[in-house]
């Protein structure tokens, strides 16, 4: 699927599924929900309170993310005649669902949504240890593999150690990473 096909309205059902799956994540509120649900499963009511959303809005975003395979239902609880589902984000996606194909256009759109979320987070930055870096360079394949492994280990550590919001003894942090091999411009 190319951006031109989307602009011209020439998308088939497979394209529509890919667009729908991408839109499930490429939304600032949904990116915040995914981050929050890394630490603990939460219900729509809990998500609504934490993000200052209506219950209906939180439920909608959770359903969209669940339908796209980004969240799993951790548990269900009967509350006042209804069922409250507690959702959890599984880093890397739901293992029970096949991975969805993501092309360059998908990755670019996801990065644009992530960039908007990072800009929101930067506006809330405070003093403290931090790191920021950017590079476009040439290295050996061995150096590249080592660098990617180190970044991946750091991100896995943060996901594994994520705590519920405002847990005593924790600090509110943000970390984003992108690392990829580029095509040769010549």
Coordinates of C-alpha atoms in Angstrom, one line a residue:
X1 CA 0.0 0.0 0.0
X2 CA 1.4 3.3 -1.0
X3 CA 0.4 6.8 0.3
X4 CA -0.7 7.6 -3.3
X5 CA -3.1 4.7 -3.4
X6 CA -4.6 5.9 -0.1
X7 CA -4.9 9.4 -1.4
X8 CA -6.6 8.2 -4.6
X9 CA -9.0 6.0 -2.6
X10 CA -7.6 2.8 -4.2
X11 CA -7.4 0.6 -1.2
X12 CA -8.5 -3.0 -1.0
X13 CA -9.7 -4.9 2.1
X14 CA -6.2 -6.0 3.0
X15 CA -5.1 -2.4 2.8
X16 CA -8.0 -1.3 5.0
X17 CA -7.1 -3.9 7.6
X18 CA -3.5 -2.6 7.7
X19 CA -4.7 1.0 7.9
X20 CA -7.1 0.1 10.7
X21 CA -4.4 -1.9 12.6
X22 CA -2.0 1.0 12.3
X23 CA -4.6 3.6 13.4
X24 CA -5.2 1.5 16.6
X25 CA -1.7 2.4 17.8
X26 CA -1.0 5.7 16.0
X27 CA -3.0 7.8 18.4
X28 CA -1.6 9.9 21.3
X29 CA -4.1 8.6 23.9
X30 CA -3.6 5.0 22.8
X31 CA 0.2 5.3 23.0
X32 CA -0.2 6.6 26.6
X33 CA -2.5 3.7 27.4
X34 CA 0.0 1.1 26.0
X35 CA 2.7 2.7 28.2
X36 CA 0.6 2.7 31.3
X37 CA -0.6 -0.9 30.8
X38 CA 3.0 -2.2 30.6
X39 CA 3.2 -1.9 34.4
X40 CA -0.1 -3.4 35.4
X41 CA -3.4 -4.5 34.0
X42 CA -6.2 -1.9 34.3
X43 CA -9.9 -1.5 33.7
X44 CA -11.5 1.2 31.6
X45 CA -12.5 3.0 34.8
X46 CA -8.9 3.0 36.1
X47 CA -7.6 4.2 32.7
X48 CA -10.2 6.9 32.6
X49 CA -9.2 8.2 36.1
X50 CA -5.5 8.1 35.4
X51 CA -5.7 9.9 32.0
X52 CA -8.7 12.1 32.9
X53 CA -10.9 10.6 30.2
X54 CA -14.6 9.7 30.3
X55 CA -15.3 6.0 31.0
X56 CA -16.8 5.6 27.5
X57 CA -13.8 7.2 25.8
X58 CA -11.3 4.9 27.8
X59 CA -13.5 1.8 27.0
X60 CA -13.5 2.8 23.3
X61 CA -9.7 3.1 23.1
X62 CA -9.1 -0.1 25.0
X63 CA -11.5 -2.0 22.7
X64 CA -9.7 -0.6 19.6
X65 CA -6.3 -1.7 21.0
X66 CA -7.6 -5.1 22.0
X67 CA -9.2 -5.7 18.6
X68 CA -5.9 -4.9 17.0
X69 CA -4.1 -7.4 19.2
X70 CA -2.1 -4.9 21.2
X71 CA -3.8 -5.7 24.5
X72 CA -4.9 -9.0 26.2
X73 CA -7.7 -9.4 28.7
X74 CA -5.8 -10.2 32.0
X75 CA -9.0 -10.8 34.0
X76 CA -12.7 -10.1 34.2
X77 CA -14.7 -9.1 37.3
X78 CA -18.5 -8.9 37.8
X79 CA -19.4 -5.3 38.9
X80 CA -22.9 -4.1 39.4
X81 CA -24.4 -6.4 36.9
X82 CA -21.7 -5.8 34.3
X83 CA -18.3 -7.2 33.6
X84 CA -15.1 -5.1 34.0
X85 CA -12.2 -6.3 31.9
X86 CA -8.7 -5.6 33.0
X87 CA -6.4 -5.2 30.0
X88 CA -2.6 -5.6 29.9
X89 CA -0.1 -4.6 27.2
X90 CA 2.1 -7.4 26.1
X91 CA 5.4 -5.9 24.8
X92 CA 5.8 -7.4 21.3
X93 CA 2.1 -8.1 20.8
X94 CA -0.3 -10.9 21.7
X95 CA 1.6 -14.2 21.1
X96 CA -1.7 -15.9 20.3
X97 CA -2.3 -13.7 17.2
X98 CA -0.2 -13.8 14.1
X99 CA 2.0 -10.8 13.6
X100 CA 0.6 -8.2 11.2
X101 CA 2.8 -7.1 8.4
X102 CA 4.1 -3.6 8.7
X103 CA 5.6 -1.8 5.7
X104 CA 7.7 1.3 5.6
X105 CA 4.6 3.5 5.4
X106 CA 3.3 1.9 8.6
X107 CA 6.5 2.5 10.4
X108 CA 6.7 6.1 9.3
X109 CA 3.1 6.7 10.5
X110 CA 3.8 5.0 13.8
X111 CA 7.0 7.1 14.2
X112 CA 5.0 10.3 13.5
X113 CA 2.5 9.4 16.2
X114 CA 5.3 8.5 18.6
X115 CA 7.1 11.7 17.9
X116 CA 4.0 13.7 18.8
X117 CA 3.8 11.8 22.1
X118 CA 7.5 12.4 22.8
X119 CA 7.0 16.1 22.2
X120 CA 4.1 16.1 24.8
X121 CA 6.3 14.3 27.2
X122 CA 9.2 16.7 26.7
X123 CA 7.0 19.6 27.7
X124 CA 6.7 17.8 31.1
X125 CA 10.4 17.1 31.5
X126 CA 12.1 18.0 34.8
X127 CA 15.7 18.1 36.0
X128 CA 17.4 14.8 36.6
X129 CA 19.5 12.2 34.8
X130 CA 18.7 12.0 31.1
X131 CA 20.2 11.1 27.8
X132 CA 19.4 12.3 24.3
X133 CA 21.3 11.3 21.2
X134 CA 21.0 11.2 17.5
X135 CA 23.3 9.8 14.8
X136 CA 23.4 8.9 11.2
X137 CA 26.7 7.2 10.4
X138 CA 28.5 4.2 9.1
X139 CA 29.7 1.4 11.4
X140 CA 30.7 -2.3 11.0
X141 CA 27.9 -4.8 11.2
X142 CA 29.4 -6.1 14.5
X143 CA 29.3 -2.7 16.1
X144 CA 25.7 -2.2 14.8
X145 CA 24.5 -5.5 16.3
X146 CA 26.1 -4.7 19.6
X147 CA 24.5 -1.2 19.7
X148 CA 21.1 -2.6 18.8
X149 CA 21.4 -5.3 21.5
X150 CA 22.3 -2.7 24.1
X151 CA 19.4 -0.4 23.2
X152 CA 17.0 -3.4 23.1
X153 CA 18.2 -4.6 26.5
X154 CA 17.7 -1.1 28.0
X155 CA 14.1 -1.0 26.6
X156 CA 13.3 -4.5 27.9
X157 CA 14.6 -3.6 31.3
X158 CA 12.3 -0.5 31.5
X159 CA 9.3 -2.5 30.3
X160 CA 10.0 -5.4 32.8
X161 CA 10.5 -3.0 35.7
X162 CA 7.6 -0.7 35.0
X163 CA 5.5 0.1 38.0
X164 CA 1.9 1.3 38.4
X165 CA 1.5 5.1 38.2
X166 CA 2.6 7.0 41.3
X167 CA 4.0 3.9 43.1
X168 CA 5.9 5.1 46.1
X169 CA 9.7 5.3 45.4
X170 CA 9.3 5.6 41.6
X171 CA 9.9 8.4 39.2
X172 CA 7.9 9.2 36.1
X173 CA 10.2 8.6 33.1
X174 CA 10.0 8.5 29.3
X175 CA 12.3 6.5 26.9
X176 CA 12.0 6.1 23.2
X177 CA 14.3 4.4 20.7
X178 CA 14.6 4.0 17.0
X179 CA 17.5 2.1 15.4
X180 CA 17.5 0.9 11.9
X181 CA 19.8 0.2 8.9
X182 CA 19.4 2.8 6.1
X183 CA 19.7 2.2 2.4
X184 CA 22.9 3.4 0.7
X185 CA 22.2 6.8 -0.9
X186 CA 24.4 6.2 -3.9

